[in-house]
Amino acid sequence: METVKTFEWEKRRLLFSPARDAALDWMDAFAQAPSVLERDTYVRIYFSCRPKPVDGRYVSYSGYVDVDKQDFRILRVSERPVLELGARGTFDEFGVYPFSAIDVGDEVHAYYRTS
């Protein structure tokens, strides 16, 4: 029988909140579906968020926050969405959510389902 390694999580604090930590029109609420890439001195966390609704309609943008590996302080927040909204009538007209980020050579690729 295979032994399964388990982890114990320790809740520390709210790490990032768009409303609290970013003054950007496209990033008003939520930091959902995180996808994490580890770097030498920091961790980049991609997430989906929403601006305030327009005419009762929401869209979803994806951005990132970089946090220090040692003390988890915020180093950077993306100034722009990492993916733009699709053209009118396309599957991503209102954005994509969620996506998985992976390193491919010197690039970061984002993968998501369209259906």
mmCIF file of N, CA and C in Angstrom:
data_model
loop_
_atom_site.group_PDB
_atom_site.id
_atom_site.type_symbol
_atom_site.label_atom_id
_atom_site.label_comp_id
_atom_site.label_asym_id
_atom_site.label_seq_id
_atom_site.Cartn_x
_atom_site.Cartn_y
_atom_site.Cartn_z
ATOM 1 N N MET A 1 0.832 -1.170 0.000
ATOM 2 C CA MET A 1 0.000 0.000 0.000
ATOM 3 C C MET A 1 0.886 1.246 0.000
ATOM 4 N N GLU A 2 0.540 2.216 -0.845
ATOM 5 C CA GLU A 2 1.321 3.444 -0.983
ATOM 6 C C GLU A 2 1.008 4.410 0.163
ATOM 7 N N THR A 3 2.070 4.999 0.719
ATOM 8 C CA THR A 3 1.900 5.983 1.780
ATOM 9 C C THR A 3 1.642 7.346 1.149
ATOM 10 N N VAL A 4 0.626 8.020 1.635
ATOM 11 C CA VAL A 4 0.287 9.341 1.135
ATOM 12 C C VAL A 4 0.826 10.382 2.098
ATOM 13 N N LYS A 5 1.609 11.328 1.564
ATOM 14 C CA LYS A 5 2.155 12.389 2.394
ATOM 15 C C LYS A 5 1.073 13.449 2.606
ATOM 16 N N THR A 6 0.871 13.848 3.847
ATOM 17 C CA THR A 6 -0.123 14.868 4.150
ATOM 18 C C THR A 6 0.570 16.125 4.659
ATOM 19 N N PHE A 7 -0.113 17.222 4.578
ATOM 20 C CA PHE A 7 0.406 18.502 5.018
ATOM 21 C C PHE A 7 -0.502 19.071 6.092
ATOM 22 N N GLU A 8 0.090 19.845 6.969
ATOM 23 C CA GLU A 8 -0.690 20.583 7.950
ATOM 24 C C GLU A 8 -0.547 22.055 7.605
ATOM 25 N N TRP A 9 -1.684 22.722 7.445
ATOM 26 C CA TRP A 9 -1.707 24.125 7.062
ATOM 27 C C TRP A 9 -1.847 24.994 8.304
ATOM 28 N N GLU A 10 -1.168 26.111 8.280
ATOM 29 C CA GLU A 10 -1.260 27.083 9.347
ATOM 30 C C GLU A 10 -1.791 28.377 8.757
ATOM 31 N N LYS A 11 -2.994 28.770 9.173
ATOM 32 C CA LYS A 11 -3.579 30.009 8.691
ATOM 33 C C LYS A 11 -2.876 31.171 9.380
ATOM 34 N N ARG A 12 -2.331 32.098 8.580
ATOM 35 C CA ARG A 12 -1.587 33.217 9.149
ATOM 36 C C ARG A 12 -2.352 34.525 9.052
ATOM 37 N N ARG A 13 -2.733 34.905 7.853
ATOM 38 C CA ARG A 13 -3.426 36.174 7.656
ATOM 39 C C ARG A 13 -3.880 36.265 6.204
ATOM 40 N N LEU A 14 -4.688 37.254 5.927
ATOM 41 C CA LEU A 14 -5.064 37.544 4.556
ATOM 42 C C LEU A 14 -3.823 38.080 3.856
ATOM 43 N N LEU A 15 -3.391 37.401 2.815
ATOM 44 C CA LEU A 15 -2.164 37.762 2.129
ATOM 45 C C LEU A 15 -2.362 38.942 1.189
ATOM 46 N N PHE A 16 -3.458 38.925 0.427
ATOM 47 C CA PHE A 16 -3.691 39.962 -0.577
ATOM 48 C C PHE A 16 -5.179 40.161 -0.782
ATOM 49 N N SER A 17 -5.578 41.398 -0.944
ATOM 50 C CA SER A 17 -6.957 41.746 -1.255
ATOM 51 C C SER A 17 -6.936 42.878 -2.273
ATOM 52 N N PRO A 18 -7.557 42.699 -3.440
ATOM 53 C CA PRO A 18 -7.562 43.791 -4.422
ATOM 54 C C PRO A 18 -8.112 45.095 -3.851
ATOM 55 N N ALA A 19 -9.164 45.018 -3.056
ATOM 56 C CA ALA A 19 -9.764 46.222 -2.490
ATOM 57 C C ALA A 19 -8.810 46.929 -1.526
ATOM 58 N N ARG A 20 -8.037 46.154 -0.792
ATOM 59 C CA ARG A 20 -7.134 46.724 0.210
ATOM 60 C C ARG A 20 -5.765 47.077 -0.358
ATOM 61 N N ASP A 21 -5.244 46.256 -1.277
ATOM 62 C CA ASP A 21 -3.846 46.353 -1.677
ATOM 63 C C ASP A 21 -3.590 46.883 -3.085
ATOM 64 N N ALA A 22 -4.635 47.193 -3.823
ATOM 65 C CA ALA A 22 -4.444 47.680 -5.188
ATOM 66 C C ALA A 22 -5.471 48.762 -5.493
ATOM 67 N N ALA A 23 -5.028 49.850 -6.063
ATOM 68 C CA ALA A 23 -5.938 50.932 -6.462
ATOM 69 C C ALA A 23 -6.027 50.935 -7.985
ATOM 70 N N LEU A 24 -6.581 49.862 -8.536
ATOM 71 C CA LEU A 24 -6.658 49.696 -9.986
ATOM 72 C C LEU A 24 -8.110 49.492 -10.394
ATOM 73 N N ASP A 25 -8.543 50.178 -11.430
ATOM 74 C CA ASP A 25 -9.939 50.081 -11.876
ATOM 75 C C ASP A 25 -10.354 48.665 -12.261
ATOM 76 N N TRP A 26 -9.452 47.895 -12.817
ATOM 77 C CA TRP A 26 -9.794 46.553 -13.305
ATOM 78 C C TRP A 26 -9.714 45.490 -12.207
ATOM 79 N N MET A 27 -9.277 45.887 -11.031
ATOM 80 C CA MET A 27 -9.085 44.940 -9.932
ATOM 81 C C MET A 27 -9.788 45.471 -8.692
ATOM 82 N N ASP A 28 -11.085 45.202 -8.580
ATOM 83 C CA ASP A 28 -11.846 45.732 -7.457
ATOM 84 C C ASP A 28 -12.127 44.679 -6.391
ATOM 85 N N ALA A 29 -12.463 43.477 -6.826
ATOM 86 C CA ALA A 29 -12.884 42.462 -5.865
ATOM 87 C C ALA A 29 -12.345 41.088 -6.252
ATOM 88 N N PHE A 30 -12.212 40.260 -5.258
ATOM 89 C CA PHE A 30 -11.821 38.861 -5.380
ATOM 90 C C PHE A 30 -10.350 38.704 -5.780
ATOM 91 N N ALA A 31 -9.780 37.631 -5.356
ATOM 92 C CA ALA A 31 -8.470 37.145 -5.797
ATOM 93 C C ALA A 31 -8.639 35.639 -5.811
ATOM 94 N N GLN A 32 -9.319 35.155 -6.850
ATOM 95 C CA GLN A 32 -9.782 33.768 -6.902
ATOM 96 C C GLN A 32 -8.862 32.878 -7.729
ATOM 97 N N ALA A 33 -8.948 31.600 -7.441
ATOM 98 C CA ALA A 33 -8.284 30.543 -8.215
ATOM 99 C C ALA A 33 -6.795 30.804 -8.396
ATOM 100 N N PRO A 34 -6.033 30.855 -7.309
ATOM 101 C CA PRO A 34 -4.607 31.157 -7.432
ATOM 102 C C PRO A 34 -3.824 30.068 -8.155
ATOM 103 N N SER A 35 -2.839 30.505 -8.901
ATOM 104 C CA SER A 35 -1.875 29.627 -9.568
ATOM 105 C C SER A 35 -0.498 30.206 -9.254
ATOM 106 N N VAL A 36 0.372 29.412 -8.646
ATOM 107 C CA VAL A 36 1.611 29.928 -8.057
ATOM 108 C C VAL A 36 2.837 29.452 -8.838
ATOM 109 N N LEU A 37 3.758 30.401 -9.079
ATOM 110 C CA LEU A 37 5.061 30.076 -9.653
ATOM 111 C C LEU A 37 6.136 30.563 -8.693
ATOM 112 N N GLU A 38 7.039 29.667 -8.331
ATOM 113 C CA GLU A 38 8.109 30.008 -7.401
ATOM 114 C C GLU A 38 9.289 30.599 -8.154
ATOM 115 N N ARG A 39 9.834 31.673 -7.625
ATOM 116 C CA ARG A 39 11.031 32.322 -8.151
ATOM 117 C C ARG A 39 12.117 32.259 -7.073
ATOM 118 N N ASP A 40 13.306 32.797 -7.357
ATOM 119 C CA ASP A 40 14.408 32.713 -6.397
ATOM 120 C C ASP A 40 14.066 33.332 -5.048
ATOM 121 N N THR A 41 13.588 34.569 -5.044
ATOM 122 C CA THR A 41 13.365 35.280 -3.785
ATOM 123 C C THR A 41 11.906 35.603 -3.511
ATOM 124 N N TYR A 42 11.037 35.316 -4.468
ATOM 125 C CA TYR A 42 9.624 35.634 -4.287
ATOM 126 C C TYR A 42 8.748 34.566 -4.924
ATOM 127 N N VAL A 43 7.471 34.673 -4.643
ATOM 128 C CA VAL A 43 6.471 33.789 -5.223
ATOM 129 C C VAL A 43 5.509 34.665 -6.018
ATOM 130 N N ARG A 44 5.258 34.315 -7.276
ATOM 131 C CA ARG A 44 4.278 35.038 -8.090
ATOM 132 C C ARG A 44 2.970 34.257 -8.053
ATOM 133 N N ILE A 45 1.927 34.933 -7.631
ATOM 134 C CA ILE A 45 0.609 34.312 -7.514
ATOM 135 C C ILE A 45 -0.325 34.944 -8.533
ATOM 136 N N TYR A 46 -0.708 34.174 -9.544
ATOM 137 C CA TYR A 46 -1.686 34.627 -10.527
ATOM 138 C C TYR A 46 -3.070 34.352 -9.960
ATOM 139 N N PHE A 47 -4.026 35.208 -10.270
ATOM 140 C CA PHE A 47 -5.381 35.041 -9.763
ATOM 141 C C PHE A 47 -6.361 35.744 -10.694
ATOM 142 N N SER A 48 -7.630 35.464 -10.505
ATOM 143 C CA SER A 48 -8.688 36.127 -11.255
ATOM 144 C C SER A 48 -9.397 37.107 -10.339
ATOM 145 N N CYS A 49 -9.791 38.237 -10.904
ATOM 146 C CA CYS A 49 -10.468 39.269 -10.127
ATOM 147 C C CYS A 49 -11.513 39.960 -11.004
ATOM 148 N N ARG A 50 -12.268 40.856 -10.402
ATOM 149 C CA ARG A 50 -13.316 41.564 -11.139
ATOM 150 C C ARG A 50 -13.276 43.044 -10.826
ATOM 151 N N PRO A 51 -13.542 43.874 -11.841
ATOM 152 C CA PRO A 51 -13.767 45.287 -11.561
ATOM 153 C C PRO A 51 -15.207 45.470 -11.095
ATOM 154 N N LYS A 52 -15.567 46.685 -10.777
ATOM 155 C CA LYS A 52 -16.969 46.954 -10.447
ATOM 156 C C LYS A 52 -17.821 46.629 -11.673
ATOM 157 N N PRO A 53 -19.064 46.155 -11.485
ATOM 158 C CA PRO A 53 -19.898 45.806 -12.637
ATOM 159 C C PRO A 53 -20.316 47.050 -13.424
ATOM 160 N N VAL A 54 -20.499 46.862 -14.727
ATOM 161 C CA VAL A 54 -21.002 47.913 -15.599
ATOM 162 C C VAL A 54 -22.377 47.462 -16.063
ATOM 163 N N ASP A 55 -23.392 48.245 -15.785
ATOM 164 C CA ASP A 55 -24.777 47.887 -16.122
ATOM 165 C C ASP A 55 -25.159 46.514 -15.574
ATOM 166 N N GLY A 56 -24.659 46.189 -14.389
ATOM 167 C CA GLY A 56 -24.988 44.921 -13.750
ATOM 168 C C GLY A 56 -24.245 43.724 -14.315
ATOM 169 N N ARG A 57 -23.278 43.949 -15.191
ATOM 170 C CA ARG A 57 -22.516 42.847 -15.808
ATOM 171 C C ARG A 57 -21.083 42.834 -15.297
ATOM 172 N N TYR A 58 -20.630 41.638 -15.052
ATOM 173 C CA TYR A 58 -19.271 41.465 -14.556
ATOM 174 C C TYR A 58 -18.370 40.893 -15.638
ATOM 175 N N VAL A 59 -17.099 41.220 -15.535
ATOM 176 C CA VAL A 59 -16.070 40.588 -16.346
ATOM 177 C C VAL A 59 -15.006 40.061 -15.389
ATOM 178 N N SER A 60 -14.148 39.203 -15.887
ATOM 179 C CA SER A 60 -13.091 38.615 -15.077
ATOM 180 C C SER A 60 -11.740 38.887 -15.729
ATOM 181 N N TYR A 61 -10.849 39.462 -14.962
ATOM 182 C CA TYR A 61 -9.484 39.692 -15.417
ATOM 183 C C TYR A 61 -8.540 38.825 -14.597
ATOM 184 N N SER A 62 -7.362 38.592 -15.145
ATOM 185 C CA SER A 62 -6.332 37.860 -14.417
ATOM 186 C C SER A 62 -5.130 38.769 -14.220
ATOM 187 N N GLY A 63 -4.588 38.719 -13.023
ATOM 188 C CA GLY A 63 -3.411 39.499 -12.688
ATOM 189 C C GLY A 63 -2.508 38.683 -11.794
ATOM 190 N N TYR A 64 -1.547 39.343 -11.179
ATOM 191 C CA TYR A 64 -0.656 38.635 -10.257
ATOM 192 C C TYR A 64 -0.228 39.554 -9.130
ATOM 193 N N VAL A 65 0.236 38.932 -8.087
ATOM 194 C CA VAL A 65 0.890 39.620 -6.981
ATOM 195 C C VAL A 65 2.173 38.839 -6.687
ATOM 196 N N ASP A 66 3.269 39.575 -6.485
ATOM 197 C CA ASP A 66 4.532 38.963 -6.081
ATOM 198 C C ASP A 66 4.710 39.180 -4.589
ATOM 199 N N VAL A 67 5.004 38.099 -3.872
ATOM 200 C CA VAL A 67 5.222 38.199 -2.433
ATOM 201 C C VAL A 67 6.587 37.619 -2.070
ATOM 202 N N ASP A 68 7.215 38.234 -1.102
ATOM 203 C CA ASP A 68 8.515 37.794 -0.614
ATOM 204 C C ASP A 68 8.383 36.407 0.005
ATOM 205 N N LYS A 69 9.339 35.541 -0.287
ATOM 206 C CA LYS A 69 9.292 34.177 0.244
ATOM 207 C C LYS A 69 9.463 34.116 1.755
ATOM 208 N N GLN A 70 10.207 35.044 2.313
ATOM 209 C CA GLN A 70 10.526 34.973 3.729
ATOM 210 C C GLN A 70 9.415 35.519 4.622
ATOM 211 N N ASP A 71 8.934 36.724 4.308
ATOM 212 C CA ASP A 71 7.971 37.358 5.219
ATOM 213 C C ASP A 71 6.597 37.592 4.582
ATOM 214 N N PHE A 72 6.417 37.168 3.351
ATOM 215 C CA PHE A 72 5.140 37.252 2.640
ATOM 216 C C PHE A 72 4.643 38.679 2.419
ATOM 217 N N ARG A 73 5.538 39.665 2.481
ATOM 218 C CA ARG A 73 5.106 41.030 2.177
ATOM 219 C C ARG A 73 4.937 41.180 0.671
ATOM 220 N N ILE A 74 4.042 42.068 0.296
ATOM 221 C CA ILE A 74 3.761 42.294 -1.119
ATOM 222 C C ILE A 74 4.890 43.105 -1.733
ATOM 223 N N LEU A 75 5.454 42.586 -2.813
ATOM 224 C CA LEU A 75 6.528 43.270 -3.527
ATOM 225 C C LEU A 75 5.996 44.033 -4.741
ATOM 226 N N ARG A 76 5.085 43.401 -5.500
ATOM 227 C CA ARG A 76 4.540 43.990 -6.719
ATOM 228 C C ARG A 76 3.137 43.482 -6.955
ATOM 229 N N VAL A 77 2.339 44.321 -7.598
ATOM 230 C CA VAL A 77 1.017 43.935 -8.082
ATOM 231 C C VAL A 77 0.983 44.304 -9.556
ATOM 232 N N SER A 78 0.462 43.417 -10.393
ATOM 233 C CA SER A 78 0.426 43.706 -11.832
ATOM 234 C C SER A 78 -0.354 44.982 -12.101
ATOM 235 N N GLU A 79 0.222 45.855 -12.908
ATOM 236 C CA GLU A 79 -0.413 47.125 -13.248
ATOM 237 C C GLU A 79 -1.541 46.948 -14.261
ATOM 238 N N ARG A 80 -1.433 45.909 -15.084
ATOM 239 C CA ARG A 80 -2.425 45.624 -16.128
ATOM 240 C C ARG A 80 -2.808 44.154 -16.041
ATOM 241 N N PRO A 81 -3.957 43.807 -16.606
ATOM 242 C CA PRO A 81 -4.302 42.384 -16.669
ATOM 243 C C PRO A 81 -3.275 41.630 -17.518
ATOM 244 N N VAL A 82 -3.034 40.378 -17.185
ATOM 245 C CA VAL A 82 -2.101 39.581 -17.971
ATOM 246 C C VAL A 82 -2.761 39.038 -19.232
ATOM 247 N N LEU A 83 -4.092 39.007 -19.258
ATOM 248 C CA LEU A 83 -4.852 38.609 -20.445
ATOM 249 C C LEU A 83 -5.943 39.647 -20.675
ATOM 250 N N GLU A 84 -6.086 40.102 -21.897
ATOM 251 C CA GLU A 84 -7.137 41.060 -22.225
ATOM 252 C C GLU A 84 -8.448 40.319 -22.466
ATOM 253 N N LEU A 85 -9.555 41.043 -22.398
ATOM 254 C CA LEU A 85 -10.847 40.451 -22.724
ATOM 255 C C LEU A 85 -10.885 40.129 -24.204
ATOM 256 N N GLY A 86 -11.628 39.086 -24.556
ATOM 257 C CA GLY A 86 -11.778 38.721 -25.953
ATOM 258 C C GLY A 86 -12.709 39.682 -26.677
ATOM 259 N N ALA A 87 -12.716 39.598 -27.988
ATOM 260 C CA ALA A 87 -13.591 40.433 -28.813
ATOM 261 C C ALA A 87 -15.057 40.067 -28.561
ATOM 262 N N ARG A 88 -15.944 40.975 -28.868
ATOM 263 C CA ARG A 88 -17.374 40.741 -28.671
ATOM 264 C C ARG A 88 -17.813 39.497 -29.440
ATOM 265 N N GLY A 89 -18.557 38.643 -28.748
ATOM 266 C CA GLY A 89 -19.058 37.418 -29.355
ATOM 267 C C GLY A 89 -18.127 36.228 -29.247
ATOM 268 N N THR A 90 -16.923 36.408 -28.706
ATOM 269 C CA THR A 90 -15.999 35.289 -28.541
ATOM 270 C C THR A 90 -16.183 34.664 -27.161
ATOM 271 N N PHE A 91 -15.636 33.472 -26.981
ATOM 272 C CA PHE A 91 -15.822 32.747 -25.720
ATOM 273 C C PHE A 91 -15.241 33.506 -24.530
ATOM 274 N N ASP A 92 -14.248 34.358 -24.754
ATOM 275 C CA ASP A 92 -13.612 35.074 -23.652
ATOM 276 C C ASP A 92 -13.969 36.567 -23.631
ATOM 277 N N GLU A 93 -15.124 36.878 -24.197
ATOM 278 C CA GLU A 93 -15.597 38.268 -24.214
ATOM 279 C C GLU A 93 -15.659 38.866 -22.814
ATOM 280 N N PHE A 94 -15.983 38.047 -21.835
ATOM 281 C CA PHE A 94 -16.094 38.517 -20.453
ATOM 282 C C PHE A 94 -14.931 38.052 -19.589
ATOM 283 N N GLY A 95 -13.864 37.575 -20.222
ATOM 284 C CA GLY A 95 -12.667 37.150 -19.522
ATOM 285 C C GLY A 95 -12.585 35.642 -19.388
ATOM 286 N N VAL A 96 -11.515 35.199 -18.751
ATOM 287 C CA VAL A 96 -11.329 33.775 -18.488
ATOM 288 C C VAL A 96 -11.068 33.581 -17.009
ATOM 289 N N TYR A 97 -11.534 32.455 -16.511
ATOM 290 C CA TYR A 97 -11.369 32.143 -15.101
ATOM 291 C C TYR A 97 -11.618 30.670 -14.914
ATOM 292 N N PRO A 98 -10.836 29.948 -14.249
ATOM 293 C CA PRO A 98 -9.480 30.255 -13.812
ATOM 294 C C PRO A 98 -8.484 29.823 -14.878
ATOM 295 N N PHE A 99 -7.194 30.026 -14.601
ATOM 296 C CA PHE A 99 -6.172 29.470 -15.474
ATOM 297 C C PHE A 99 -5.026 28.937 -14.634
ATOM 298 N N SER A 100 -4.252 28.056 -15.243
ATOM 299 C CA SER A 100 -3.070 27.497 -14.593
ATOM 300 C C SER A 100 -1.841 28.032 -15.288
ATOM 301 N N ALA A 101 -0.912 28.578 -14.540
ATOM 302 C CA ALA A 101 0.318 29.137 -15.102
ATOM 303 C C ALA A 101 1.454 28.138 -14.907
ATOM 304 N N ILE A 102 2.256 27.959 -15.967
ATOM 305 C CA ILE A 102 3.440 27.106 -15.871
ATOM 306 C C ILE A 102 4.582 27.786 -16.609
ATOM 307 N N ASP A 103 5.802 27.492 -16.178
ATOM 308 C CA ASP A 103 6.986 27.982 -16.874
ATOM 309 C C ASP A 103 7.276 27.071 -18.054
ATOM 310 N N VAL A 104 7.509 27.680 -19.216
ATOM 311 C CA VAL A 104 7.918 26.959 -20.415
ATOM 312 C C VAL A 104 9.137 27.703 -20.945
ATOM 313 N N GLY A 105 10.316 27.197 -20.609
ATOM 314 C CA GLY A 105 11.545 27.922 -20.952
ATOM 315 C C GLY A 105 11.560 29.256 -20.230
ATOM 316 N N ASP A 106 11.760 30.342 -20.989
ATOM 317 C CA ASP A 106 11.783 31.689 -20.415
ATOM 318 C C ASP A 106 10.414 32.356 -20.433
ATOM 319 N N GLU A 107 9.381 31.631 -20.813
ATOM 320 C CA GLU A 107 8.033 32.189 -20.911
ATOM 321 C C GLU A 107 7.125 31.578 -19.851
ATOM 322 N N VAL A 108 6.042 32.289 -19.568
ATOM 323 C CA VAL A 108 4.986 31.766 -18.713
ATOM 324 C C VAL A 108 3.780 31.513 -19.606
ATOM 325 N N HIS A 109 3.259 30.293 -19.579
ATOM 326 C CA HIS A 109 2.084 29.945 -20.364
ATOM 327 C C HIS A 109 0.892 29.780 -19.427
ATOM 328 N N ALA A 110 -0.246 30.281 -19.871
ATOM 329 C CA ALA A 110 -1.476 30.152 -19.094
ATOM 330 C C ALA A 110 -2.412 29.207 -19.832
ATOM 331 N N TYR A 111 -2.918 28.215 -19.130
ATOM 332 C CA TYR A 111 -3.818 27.226 -19.711
ATOM 333 C C TYR A 111 -5.175 27.300 -19.020
ATOM 334 N N TYR A 112 -6.224 27.258 -19.832
ATOM 335 C CA TYR A 112 -7.578 27.270 -19.282
ATOM 336 C C TYR A 112 -8.518 26.555 -20.212
ATOM 337 N N ARG A 113 -9.656 26.140 -19.666
ATOM 338 C CA ARG A 113 -10.673 25.444 -20.447
ATOM 339 C C ARG A 113 -11.612 26.448 -21.082
ATOM 340 N N THR A 114 -12.088 26.128 -22.255
ATOM 341 C CA THR A 114 -13.005 27.023 -22.943
ATOM 342 C C THR A 114 -14.421 26.493 -22.905
ATOM 343 N N SER A 115 -14.648 25.349 -22.328
ATOM 344 C CA SER A 115 -16.012 24.831 -22.256
ATOM 345 C C SER A 115 -16.281 24.205 -20.906
#
